Amino acid sequence: MLDINFIRQYPEEVKSGLKRKGVDPKLVDKFLRLDEEWRAKTAALDQLKSEQNKVSAEIGKKKSAHGMSQAKLLKNRISEIKSEYDEIDAKRNEVLALLPNLPAPEVPTGEGEKDNKVVREVGEKPTFDFKPKDHLELGEALGILDFEAGAKVAGSGFYYLKNDGVLLELALVRYALDFLAEHGFSLWFTPDLAREKFYLGTGYSPRGPEAQTYEIKDSDLGLIATSEISLAGIHSDETLIETDLPRFYAGYSHCFRQEAGGYGKYSKGLYRVHQFTKVEMFAFTKPEDSPEVHRMLLEMEEKLWQGLGIPYRVVEMCTGDLGAQAARKFDLEAWMPGRGDYGEITSTSNTTDYQARRLNIKYRNGDGKSVFVHTLNGTAVATSRAIVAILENYQTKQGTIRVPKILRDYVGKLEIG
RNA sequence: GGUGGGGUGGCCGAGUGGUUGAAGGCGGCGGUCUUGAAAACCGCUAUAUCCGAUAAGGGUAUCGUGAGUUCGAAUCUCACCCCCACCGCCA
């Protein structure tokens, strides 16, 4: 959620931010009109309540027929104005929710994926003296991946990991957690379910046509799409201590996504699935620290993936590809020989105070004023896509998989095959 | 899952319909006293929002959350959330 005072004070800046994100800037005018009405109604309502408080106090001292009839009139009037106020308040909040976070000034302007900027390419793409297979073919042949059984039991887009597939996933998780713990992150296993208000607070809206999340019937719980949700929620409605910032959390969870309509060559196999395991990084910072912390999260991601020996490139999202929450976002895309192209494996966002404002997470600064923190998130390892990248990059002519050096102790073997 | 108890300001803790934003204490800040410190004493000490000049000042809201009864709710009613104790069940 954007700062209402900022919108009032700098509507042109907000509009140009929306334009850059490809959102209709007229929303700002719409909001300001509703805000104007809202303020008028608030004033009217407060005025009436003030009178009511006075009259009631009088009655408390001394009952009188005149006072009572006056009070009853006021009561009716207040309920009329209150319902008008409620209506405007709801509309105003609706429009406010449609306003995305503003892009940081240095973000390249663009409409979508095609305008994203490749920042750098790192690592050597492997060369094969045979036609490399894709991870699905490799994984099923090796008996470490079973989509057929997944489809039978849970439906299309679900899968089983088996034997060395299990060891590989656990190795990836442990590798990421060890690495992050070494770098000052506290480790968290989070709930895989969360209340609806946390989806709303983190931009994974559970309702409506774009629904991405699974909901639990007859409850306000849903399966989380990322532990960003459960990690951000930890400190909702809290005021953090300044000297405790920045705080770095590493969260492990399963992630569940409906991914409606997302099939095709590029979403084959493990690349796009309804359930996967992820180690996520999350940070709470002072506003002035967030750009630096964002750089650091990106660095963590790069080191993790360099450690795995996977060639990747860093891509900065253009304004049109930031989504509602992010002011700035970088993806890591791994080279995937099976498709002969790069595929997204991590994503790190600085959501500035957009998320914190909604979740009401503050800290008290040196002047004793409480201000909203900045929140940032980044993928350490999403095991499903990591397995895609490893199988495809480390495959041999025989269809076996060399285990990346850094995972060998965790997996307990040199080769899967 | 059952039964019982409970959620009040930074913390503890009063308060069962009428100047209660809320007694008292602790903590914190400022001051008096002191060579200095402690003690003692005095004063101050929530947040959000609206009006206002980014002032002075004022209004409104907030006692787990939401709705309701009432002229008036921390206090009464209902629903929900959470915590504690005991019992049951269970990996």
Short mmCIF file of C-alpha atoms (C1' of nucleotides) in Angstrom, two decimals:
data_model
loop_
_atom_site.label_atom_id
_atom_site.label_comp_id
_atom_site.label_asym_id
_atom_site.label_seq_id
_atom_site.Cartn_x
_atom_site.Cartn_y
_atom_site.Cartn_z
CA MET A 1 0.00 0.00 0.00
CA LEU A 2 1.22 3.47 -0.85
CA ASP A 3 1.52 6.31 1.63
CA ILE A 4 -1.69 8.33 1.37
CA ASN A 5 0.05 11.52 2.38
CA PHE A 6 2.57 11.01 -0.38
CA ILE A 7 -0.17 10.57 -2.96
CA ARG A 8 -1.85 13.77 -1.79
CA GLN A 9 1.38 15.72 -1.82
CA TYR A 10 3.00 14.40 -4.98
CA PRO A 11 0.25 13.13 -7.26
CA GLU A 12 2.33 13.78 -10.38
CA GLU A 13 5.16 11.61 -9.14
CA VAL A 14 2.75 8.82 -8.36
CA LYS A 15 1.20 9.13 -11.80
CA SER A 16 4.49 8.94 -13.59
CA GLY A 17 5.41 5.90 -11.50
CA LEU A 18 2.15 4.20 -12.46
CA LYS A 19 2.68 5.05 -16.09
CA ARG A 20 6.10 3.47 -16.02
CA LYS A 21 4.59 0.33 -14.55
CA GLY A 22 1.90 0.27 -17.21
CA VAL A 23 -0.88 1.08 -14.77
CA ASP A 24 -3.53 3.68 -15.65
CA PRO A 25 -2.42 6.95 -14.01
CA LYS A 26 -6.05 8.11 -13.88
CA LEU A 27 -6.36 5.89 -10.81
CA VAL A 28 -4.54 8.61 -8.91
CA ASP A 29 -7.19 11.19 -9.79
CA LYS A 30 -9.87 8.70 -8.91
CA PHE A 31 -8.23 8.10 -5.57
CA LEU A 32 -7.83 11.81 -4.84
CA ARG A 33 -11.48 12.47 -5.64
CA LEU A 34 -12.57 9.71 -3.26
CA ASP A 35 -10.07 10.92 -0.68
CA GLU A 36 -11.57 14.42 -0.88
CA GLU A 37 -15.03 12.97 -0.27
CA TRP A 38 -13.68 10.77 2.46
CA ARG A 39 -12.23 13.72 4.29
CA ALA A 40 -15.47 15.67 4.01
CA LYS A 41 -17.45 12.74 5.39
CA THR A 42 -14.90 12.19 8.13
CA ALA A 43 -15.21 15.80 9.19
CA ALA A 44 -19.01 15.66 9.16
CA LEU A 45 -19.07 12.44 11.11
CA ASP A 46 -16.54 13.64 13.69
CA GLN A 47 -18.51 16.83 14.15
CA LEU A 48 -21.71 14.93 14.85
CA LYS A 49 -19.97 12.55 17.21
CA SER A 50 -18.50 15.46 19.07
CA GLU A 51 -21.99 16.85 19.59
CA GLN A 52 -23.22 13.47 20.63
CA ASN A 53 -20.46 13.15 23.20
CA LYS A 54 -21.39 16.52 24.68
CA VAL A 55 -25.10 15.77 24.82
CA SER A 56 -24.51 12.37 26.37
CA ALA A 57 -22.29 13.91 29.02
CA GLU A 58 -25.09 16.36 29.84
CA ILE A 59 -27.57 13.54 30.20
CA GLY A 60 -25.12 11.77 32.44
CA LYS A 61 -25.11 14.76 34.78
CA LYS A 62 -28.78 15.45 34.59
CA LYS A 63 -31.48 13.67 32.63
CA SER A 64 -33.88 15.82 30.67
CA ALA A 65 -36.57 15.11 28.11
CA HIS A 66 -35.13 17.77 25.83
CA GLY A 67 -31.65 16.25 26.02
CA MET A 68 -32.95 12.80 25.26
CA SER A 69 -34.86 13.84 22.17
CA GLN A 70 -31.85 15.79 20.93
CA ALA A 71 -29.65 12.78 21.52
CA LYS A 72 -31.96 10.49 19.61
CA LEU A 73 -31.99 12.82 16.63
CA LEU A 74 -28.22 12.87 16.66
CA LYS A 75 -28.06 9.12 16.85
CA ASN A 76 -30.15 8.75 13.72
CA ARG A 77 -28.20 11.40 11.88
CA ILE A 78 -24.94 9.71 12.78
CA SER A 79 -26.05 6.35 11.49
CA GLU A 80 -27.05 7.97 8.18
CA ILE A 81 -23.72 9.70 7.75
CA LYS A 82 -21.87 6.63 8.95
CA SER A 83 -23.30 4.48 6.18
CA GLU A 84 -22.32 7.11 3.61
CA TYR A 85 -18.88 7.22 5.14
CA ASP A 86 -18.55 3.44 5.07
CA GLU A 87 -19.39 3.35 1.39
CA ILE A 88 -16.80 5.95 0.45
CA ASP A 89 -14.23 4.45 2.77
CA ALA A 90 -14.61 1.07 1.08
CA LYS A 91 -14.30 2.55 -2.41
CA ARG A 92 -11.28 4.58 -1.42
CA ASN A 93 -9.56 1.53 0.01
CA GLU A 94 -10.38 -0.44 -3.10
CA VAL A 95 -8.68 2.11 -5.33
CA LEU A 96 -5.77 2.44 -2.92
CA ALA A 97 -5.22 -1.32 -3.16
CA LEU A 98 -4.98 -1.01 -6.94
CA LEU A 99 -2.08 1.41 -6.74
CA PRO A 100 1.19 -0.52 -7.06
CA ASN A 101 4.45 0.37 -5.42
CA LEU A 102 6.40 2.98 -7.37
CA PRO A 103 9.42 1.78 -9.34
CA ALA A 104 12.83 2.94 -8.16
CA PRO A 105 14.24 5.69 -10.41
CA GLU A 106 17.05 3.50 -11.77
CA VAL A 107 14.72 0.75 -12.99
CA PRO A 108 14.69 0.57 -16.80
CA THR A 109 11.36 1.60 -18.26
CA GLY A 110 9.65 -1.08 -20.28
CA GLU A 111 6.47 -3.00 -20.92
CA GLY A 112 7.36 -6.57 -20.17
CA GLU A 113 9.83 -9.41 -20.34
CA LYS A 114 11.38 -8.26 -23.62
CA ASP A 115 12.51 -5.01 -22.00
CA ASN A 116 14.27 -6.61 -19.07
CA LYS A 117 17.93 -5.87 -18.93
CA VAL A 118 20.62 -8.53 -18.75
CA VAL A 119 23.09 -7.22 -16.21
CA ARG A 120 25.76 -9.90 -16.54
CA GLU A 121 26.36 -13.50 -17.50
CA VAL A 122 28.34 -15.71 -15.17
CA GLY A 123 29.81 -19.18 -15.63
CA GLU A 124 30.66 -21.40 -18.57
CA LYS A 125 27.85 -23.07 -20.40
CA PRO A 126 28.62 -26.78 -20.62
CA THR A 127 29.37 -28.25 -24.04
CA PHE A 128 28.14 -31.69 -24.92
CA ASP A 129 29.37 -34.07 -27.60
CA PHE A 130 25.84 -35.49 -27.69
CA LYS A 131 22.37 -34.03 -27.80
CA PRO A 132 21.55 -33.01 -24.24
CA LYS A 133 18.29 -34.31 -22.83
CA ASP A 134 15.82 -32.34 -20.79
CA HIS A 135 15.45 -32.92 -17.06
CA LEU A 136 12.16 -34.74 -17.42
CA GLU A 137 13.57 -37.40 -19.68
CA LEU A 138 16.67 -37.72 -17.52
CA GLY A 139 14.82 -37.75 -14.23
CA GLU A 140 12.23 -40.34 -15.24
CA ALA A 141 14.85 -42.60 -16.79
CA LEU A 142 16.93 -42.40 -13.61
CA GLY A 143 13.91 -43.23 -11.50
CA ILE A 144 14.25 -40.11 -9.38
CA LEU A 145 11.18 -38.31 -10.72
CA ASP A 146 7.64 -39.62 -11.26
CA PHE A 147 5.05 -37.35 -12.80
CA GLU A 148 2.73 -40.18 -13.71
CA ALA A 149 2.18 -41.18 -10.13
CA GLY A 150 1.88 -37.50 -9.20
CA ALA A 151 -0.89 -37.00 -11.74
CA LYS A 152 -2.69 -40.10 -10.56
CA VAL A 153 -2.72 -39.15 -6.90
CA ALA A 154 -2.82 -35.34 -6.91
CA GLY A 155 -3.38 -34.33 -10.51
CA SER A 156 -1.43 -32.93 -13.40
CA GLY A 157 1.44 -30.75 -12.27
CA PHE A 158 2.21 -32.84 -9.19
CA TYR A 159 5.10 -35.24 -8.97
CA TYR A 160 6.99 -37.58 -6.75
CA LEU A 161 10.69 -37.33 -6.07
CA LYS A 162 12.26 -40.71 -5.50
CA ASN A 163 15.50 -42.15 -4.16
CA ASP A 164 18.40 -39.95 -5.28
CA GLY A 165 15.89 -37.26 -6.23
CA VAL A 166 14.97 -37.08 -2.56
CA LEU A 167 18.61 -36.91 -1.54
CA LEU A 168 19.25 -34.19 -4.08
CA GLU A 169 16.40 -32.05 -2.83
CA LEU A 170 17.47 -32.45 0.78
CA ALA A 171 21.06 -31.68 -0.18
CA LEU A 172 20.02 -28.46 -1.90
CA VAL A 173 17.98 -27.39 1.12
CA ARG A 174 20.76 -28.14 3.55
CA TYR A 175 23.36 -26.44 1.37
CA ALA A 176 21.28 -23.27 1.19
CA LEU A 177 20.45 -23.22 4.89
CA ASP A 178 24.06 -23.80 5.93
CA PHE A 179 25.22 -21.06 3.61
CA LEU A 180 22.66 -18.56 4.87
CA ALA A 181 23.24 -19.41 8.52
CA GLU A 182 26.92 -18.68 7.95
CA HIS A 183 25.96 -15.28 6.57
CA GLY A 184 23.93 -14.18 9.56
CA PHE A 185 20.46 -15.38 8.61
CA SER A 186 18.28 -16.94 11.28
CA LEU A 187 16.68 -20.17 10.12
CA TRP A 188 12.93 -20.70 10.09
CA PHE A 189 10.65 -23.54 9.14
CA THR A 190 7.39 -21.74 8.54
CA PRO A 191 3.78 -22.88 8.40
CA ASP A 192 2.76 -23.96 4.91
CA LEU A 193 -0.62 -22.36 5.51
CA ALA A 194 -1.43 -18.79 6.39
CA ARG A 195 -4.41 -16.56 6.93
CA GLU A 196 -5.85 -14.62 4.09
CA LYS A 197 -4.78 -11.26 5.42
CA PHE A 198 -1.18 -12.23 4.87
CA TYR A 199 -1.76 -12.97 1.21
CA LEU A 200 -3.39 -9.59 0.89
CA GLY A 201 -0.44 -8.03 2.64
CA THR A 202 2.10 -9.65 0.40
CA GLY A 203 0.46 -9.34 -2.97
CA TYR A 204 -0.50 -12.94 -3.56
CA SER A 205 -4.19 -12.28 -3.73
CA PRO A 206 -6.10 -15.50 -3.05
CA ARG A 207 -9.46 -14.49 -4.49
CA GLY A 208 -10.66 -13.44 -7.87
CA PRO A 209 -9.98 -14.70 -11.36
CA GLU A 210 -6.21 -14.55 -11.06
CA ALA A 211 -6.24 -16.77 -8.03
CA GLN A 212 -2.88 -18.39 -7.66
CA THR A 213 -3.26 -20.00 -4.27
CA TYR A 214 -5.10 -22.99 -2.92
CA GLU A 215 -7.60 -22.25 -0.20
CA ILE A 216 -8.79 -24.42 2.63
CA LYS A 217 -12.53 -24.83 2.55
CA ASP A 218 -14.54 -23.33 5.40
CA SER A 219 -11.60 -21.42 6.79
CA ASP A 220 -9.64 -18.30 5.99
CA LEU A 221 -6.48 -20.34 5.50
CA GLY A 222 -4.67 -20.95 2.26
CA LEU A 223 -1.55 -22.83 1.23
CA ILE A 224 1.30 -20.38 0.92
CA ALA A 225 2.73 -19.64 -2.52
CA THR A 226 6.05 -18.69 -0.96
CA SER A 227 7.39 -18.39 2.56
CA GLU A 228 7.74 -14.69 1.83
CA ILE A 229 4.15 -14.68 3.08
CA SER A 230 4.81 -16.50 6.31
CA LEU A 231 8.09 -14.68 6.97
CA ALA A 232 6.68 -11.21 6.38
CA GLY A 233 3.81 -12.01 8.71
CA ILE A 234 6.04 -12.81 11.66
CA HIS A 235 6.36 -9.16 12.65
CA SER A 236 3.03 -7.83 11.47
CA ASP A 237 1.60 -5.22 13.86
CA GLU A 238 4.93 -4.92 15.61
CA THR A 239 7.37 -2.13 16.25
CA LEU A 240 10.89 -3.45 15.91
CA ILE A 241 13.90 -2.19 17.83
CA GLU A 242 16.18 -0.01 15.71
CA THR A 243 19.36 -1.71 16.87
CA ASP A 244 17.93 -5.08 15.76
CA LEU A 245 17.79 -3.93 12.14
CA PRO A 246 18.48 -5.17 9.60
CA ARG A 247 17.11 -8.63 10.36
CA PHE A 248 17.82 -11.50 7.99
CA TYR A 249 15.57 -14.55 7.91
CA ALA A 250 15.92 -17.74 5.93
CA GLY A 251 12.63 -19.58 5.58
CA TYR A 252 12.03 -23.12 4.46
CA SER A 253 8.60 -24.08 3.23
CA HIS A 254 6.63 -25.85 0.62
CA CYS A 255 5.06 -23.56 -1.93
CA PHE A 256 1.76 -24.17 -3.64
CA ARG A 257 0.60 -22.51 -6.83
CA GLN A 258 -2.35 -23.20 -9.04
CA GLU A 259 -0.54 -21.94 -12.17
CA ALA A 260 -3.78 -21.97 -14.13
CA GLY A 261 -3.16 -22.12 -17.86
CA GLY A 262 0.60 -22.26 -17.61
CA TYR A 263 1.50 -25.17 -19.87
CA GLY A 264 3.71 -25.45 -22.91
CA LYS A 265 7.25 -26.24 -23.86
CA TYR A 266 8.73 -23.87 -21.30
CA SER A 267 6.69 -25.09 -18.38
CA LYS A 268 7.47 -28.71 -18.97
CA GLY A 269 8.20 -31.09 -16.11
CA LEU A 270 9.56 -29.60 -12.91
CA TYR A 271 9.84 -26.11 -14.32
CA ARG A 272 6.24 -25.19 -13.51
CA VAL A 273 4.58 -27.30 -10.84
CA HIS A 274 1.86 -26.91 -8.24
CA GLN A 275 4.08 -27.74 -5.31
CA PHE A 276 7.74 -27.22 -4.66
CA THR A 277 10.16 -26.65 -1.82
CA LYS A 278 11.91 -23.37 -1.37
CA VAL A 279 14.48 -21.75 0.87
CA GLU A 280 13.66 -18.06 0.86
CA MET A 281 15.56 -15.06 2.18
CA PHE A 282 13.69 -12.24 3.83
CA ALA A 283 14.95 -8.99 5.34
CA PHE A 284 13.53 -6.21 7.47
CA THR A 285 15.57 -3.03 7.21
CA LYS A 286 15.61 0.67 7.88
CA PRO A 287 14.52 2.58 4.76
CA GLU A 288 17.96 3.97 4.09
CA ASP A 289 19.50 0.49 4.16
CA SER A 290 17.23 -1.32 1.75
CA PRO A 291 19.11 -0.69 -1.52
CA GLU A 292 22.30 -2.01 0.04
CA VAL A 293 20.52 -5.01 1.53
CA HIS A 294 18.95 -5.68 -1.85
CA ARG A 295 22.41 -5.81 -3.40
CA MET A 296 23.44 -8.17 -0.66
CA LEU A 297 20.52 -10.55 -1.25
CA LEU A 298 21.43 -10.65 -4.93
CA GLU A 299 24.99 -11.41 -3.95
CA MET A 300 23.83 -14.28 -1.72
CA GLU A 301 21.90 -15.73 -4.63
CA GLU A 302 24.84 -15.45 -6.98
CA LYS A 303 27.24 -17.05 -4.53
CA LEU A 304 24.84 -19.92 -3.94
CA TRP A 305 24.48 -20.58 -7.64
CA GLN A 306 28.14 -20.10 -8.37
CA GLY A 307 28.74 -22.68 -5.67
CA LEU A 308 26.50 -25.09 -7.54
CA GLY A 309 28.45 -24.41 -10.70
CA ILE A 310 25.40 -23.50 -12.74
CA PRO A 311 25.89 -20.88 -15.48
CA TYR A 312 23.41 -18.06 -15.05
CA ARG A 313 22.68 -14.52 -15.96
CA VAL A 314 21.41 -11.66 -13.82
CA VAL A 315 18.40 -9.87 -15.23
CA GLU A 316 17.01 -6.60 -13.97
CA MET A 317 13.25 -6.42 -14.35
CA CYS A 318 11.94 -3.44 -16.28
CA THR A 319 9.16 -1.33 -14.79
CA GLY A 320 6.47 -3.32 -16.60
CA ASP A 321 7.66 -6.61 -15.12
CA LEU A 322 8.04 -5.58 -11.48
CA GLY A 323 4.62 -6.61 -10.28
CA ALA A 324 2.60 -4.59 -7.80
CA GLN A 325 4.88 -4.84 -4.83
CA ALA A 326 8.42 -4.38 -6.00
CA ALA A 327 10.25 -1.10 -6.44
CA ARG A 328 13.15 -3.02 -7.90
CA LYS A 329 13.69 -6.64 -8.82
CA PHE A 330 16.46 -8.90 -10.10
CA ASP A 331 16.08 -12.44 -11.35
CA LEU A 332 18.74 -15.07 -11.77
CA GLU A 333 18.19 -17.16 -14.85
CA ALA A 334 20.04 -20.44 -15.13
CA TRP A 335 21.23 -21.94 -18.37
CA MET A 336 19.06 -24.96 -19.11
CA PRO A 337 20.54 -27.10 -21.88
CA GLY A 338 17.37 -29.17 -22.23
CA ARG A 339 15.55 -26.21 -23.64
CA GLY A 340 18.63 -24.44 -24.89
CA ASP A 341 17.64 -21.28 -23.13
CA TYR A 342 17.76 -19.54 -19.78
CA GLY A 343 15.07 -20.16 -17.19
CA GLU A 344 14.23 -18.19 -14.04
CA ILE A 345 15.58 -19.73 -10.85
CA THR A 346 15.57 -16.90 -8.33
CA SER A 347 14.00 -13.52 -7.84
CA THR A 348 14.85 -10.82 -5.34
CA SER A 349 12.70 -7.77 -4.71
CA ASN A 350 12.91 -4.62 -2.69
CA THR A 351 9.30 -3.85 -1.77
CA THR A 352 10.38 -0.75 0.18
CA ASP A 353 7.61 0.14 2.66
CA TYR A 354 4.77 -1.08 0.45
CA GLN A 355 4.41 -4.43 2.19
CA ALA A 356 5.34 -3.09 5.63
CA ARG A 357 2.64 -0.43 5.46
CA ARG A 358 -0.02 -3.04 4.79
CA LEU A 359 1.25 -5.40 7.44
CA ASN A 360 1.97 -2.54 9.84
CA ILE A 361 5.60 -3.28 10.58
CA LYS A 362 7.52 -0.34 12.01
CA TYR A 363 10.54 0.56 13.99
CA ARG A 364 11.26 3.50 16.27
CA ASN A 365 14.00 5.72 14.88
CA GLY A 366 16.48 7.94 16.69
CA ASP A 367 13.95 10.76 17.09
CA GLY A 368 11.55 8.38 18.79
CA LYS A 369 9.28 8.44 15.76
CA SER A 370 7.93 5.16 14.51
CA VAL A 371 8.30 4.64 10.78
CA PHE A 372 7.62 1.76 8.46
CA VAL A 373 10.48 -0.63 7.80
CA HIS A 374 11.47 -1.78 4.35
CA THR A 375 11.06 -5.44 3.47
CA LEU A 376 12.98 -7.43 0.91
CA ASN A 377 12.84 -10.98 -0.29
CA GLY A 378 14.89 -13.26 -2.46
CA THR A 379 14.96 -16.89 -3.47
CA ALA A 380 17.89 -18.87 -2.19
CA VAL A 381 16.93 -22.16 -3.75
CA ALA A 382 13.66 -23.35 -5.23
CA THR A 383 14.47 -27.05 -5.34
CA SER A 384 12.30 -27.94 -8.32
CA ARG A 385 14.00 -25.53 -10.68
CA ALA A 386 17.37 -26.19 -9.11
CA ILE A 387 16.91 -29.84 -9.98
CA VAL A 388 16.04 -28.88 -13.56
CA ALA A 389 19.26 -26.90 -13.83
CA ILE A 390 21.43 -29.54 -12.18
CA LEU A 391 20.11 -32.49 -14.17
CA GLU A 392 20.45 -30.67 -17.46
CA ASN A 393 23.86 -29.10 -16.84
CA TYR A 394 25.49 -32.08 -15.15
CA GLN A 395 24.20 -34.81 -17.43
CA THR A 396 26.56 -37.30 -19.06
CA LYS A 397 26.34 -39.09 -22.34
CA GLN A 398 25.16 -42.17 -20.46
CA GLY A 399 22.27 -40.23 -19.00
CA THR A 400 23.75 -40.17 -15.50
CA ILE A 401 24.17 -37.01 -13.45
CA ARG A 402 27.42 -35.86 -11.92
CA VAL A 403 26.68 -34.43 -8.48
CA PRO A 404 27.90 -30.82 -8.15
CA LYS A 405 31.01 -30.78 -6.00
CA ILE A 406 29.52 -28.69 -3.25
CA LEU A 407 26.61 -31.11 -2.84
CA ARG A 408 28.63 -34.31 -2.80
CA ASP A 409 28.88 -34.60 0.97
CA TYR A 410 25.21 -33.77 1.36
CA VAL A 411 24.07 -36.28 -1.27
CA GLY A 412 26.66 -38.82 -0.26
CA LYS A 413 27.68 -39.78 -3.76
CA LEU A 414 29.53 -38.53 -6.81
CA GLU A 415 27.03 -39.52 -9.41
CA ILE A 416 23.34 -40.25 -9.80
CA GLY A 417 22.73 -43.06 -12.19
"C1'" G B 1 -12.06 -32.37 20.73
"C1'" G B 2 -14.10 -31.37 26.05
"C1'" U B 3 -14.30 -28.32 30.59
"C1'" G B 4 -12.84 -24.02 33.16
"C1'" G B 5 -10.16 -19.26 33.43
"C1'" G B 6 -8.35 -15.07 30.82
"C1'" G B 7 -6.93 -11.02 26.90
"C1'" U B 8 -6.77 -3.22 29.66
"C1'" G B 9 -1.19 1.76 27.82
"C1'" G B 10 6.46 -0.11 27.22
"C1'" C B 11 5.53 -3.72 31.55
"C1'" C B 12 2.50 -5.04 36.05
"C1'" G B 13 -2.33 -4.03 37.51
"C1'" A B 14 -7.39 -1.47 39.03
"C1'" G B 15 -11.76 -0.68 36.79
"C1'" U B 16 -19.24 -4.38 35.62
"C1'" G B 17 -23.27 1.56 31.85
"C1'" G B 18 -22.08 8.39 32.58
"C1'" U B 19 -15.84 14.13 32.41
"C1'" U B 20 -12.26 6.64 31.96
"C1'" G B 21 -7.45 7.83 27.14
"C1'" A B 22 -8.39 4.99 31.24
"C1'" A B 23 -6.62 4.82 39.08
"C1'" G B 24 -2.09 2.93 41.26
"C1'" G B 25 2.76 0.93 40.64
"C1'" C B 26 7.20 -0.14 37.70
"C1'" G B 27 10.17 1.52 33.83
"C1'" G B 28 11.67 5.94 30.81
"C1'" C B 29 12.52 11.45 30.29
"C1'" G B 30 13.22 16.33 32.65
"C1'" G B 31 13.96 19.01 37.23
"C1'" U B 32 14.94 20.08 42.73
"C1'" C B 33 18.49 18.55 46.31
"C1'" U B 34 24.02 16.79 46.19
"C1'" U B 35 31.23 17.94 45.46
"C1'" G B 36 29.39 13.57 42.37
"C1'" A B 37 26.06 9.48 42.60
"C1'" A B 38 22.11 7.06 45.13
"C1'" A B 39 17.74 8.01 47.89
"C1'" A B 40 13.75 11.40 48.40
"C1'" C B 41 10.52 14.90 46.21
"C1'" C B 42 8.08 17.56 41.77
"C1'" G B 43 6.63 17.41 36.64
"C1'" C B 44 6.20 14.87 31.94
"C1'" U B 45 5.57 10.13 29.67
"C1'" A B 46 0.34 5.92 23.84
"C1'" U B 47 -1.08 5.47 18.77
"C1'" A B 48 -3.76 6.59 14.37
"C1'" U B 49 -6.58 10.00 11.83
"C1'" C B 50 -9.13 14.84 10.52
"C1'" C B 51 -9.19 20.44 10.71
"C1'" G B 52 -5.15 24.02 11.07
"C1'" A B 53 0.46 27.27 8.44
"C1'" U B 54 4.90 21.01 8.09
"C1'" A B 55 2.34 26.23 14.09
"C1'" A B 56 -0.53 27.07 18.44
"C1'" G B 57 -4.74 24.69 19.36
"C1'" G B 58 -8.87 21.56 18.66
"C1'" G B 59 -12.10 17.21 17.00
"C1'" U B 60 -12.63 11.84 16.37
"C1'" A B 61 -11.22 6.83 17.12
"C1'" U B 62 -8.59 3.06 19.89
"C1'" C B 63 -9.14 -1.34 26.64
"C1'" G B 64 -7.88 -8.97 21.54
"C1'" U B 65 -10.98 -8.36 16.49
"C1'" G B 66 -15.76 -7.48 14.32
"C1'" A B 67 -20.91 -6.63 14.84
"C1'" G B 68 -25.01 -5.29 18.16
"C1'" U B 69 -28.00 -3.02 22.49
"C1'" U B 70 -28.03 2.19 24.53
"C1'" C B 71 -28.68 9.19 24.56
"C1'" G B 72 -23.94 7.10 26.31
"C1'" A B 73 -19.92 0.77 26.32
"C1'" A B 74 -13.27 -1.01 28.76
"C1'" U B 75 -17.88 -2.25 31.38
"C1'" C B 76 -24.06 -5.53 28.63
"C1'" U B 77 -25.17 -9.21 24.09
"C1'" C B 78 -23.41 -12.20 19.87
"C1'" A B 79 -19.59 -14.16 16.61
"C1'" C B 80 -14.55 -14.86 15.80
"C1'" C B 81 -9.14 -14.82 17.15
"C1'" C B 82 -5.50 -15.74 20.73
"C1'" C B 83 -3.40 -17.25 25.63
"C1'" C B 84 -3.41 -20.34 30.22
"C1'" A B 85 -4.94 -24.82 33.19
"C1'" C B 86 -6.89 -29.69 33.42
"C1'" C B 87 -8.98 -33.97 30.72
"C1'" G B 88 -9.24 -36.81 26.16
"C1'" C B 89 -6.82 -38.05 21.56
"C1'" C B 90 -2.48 -38.30 18.66
"C1'" A B 91 2.82 -38.32 14.99
#
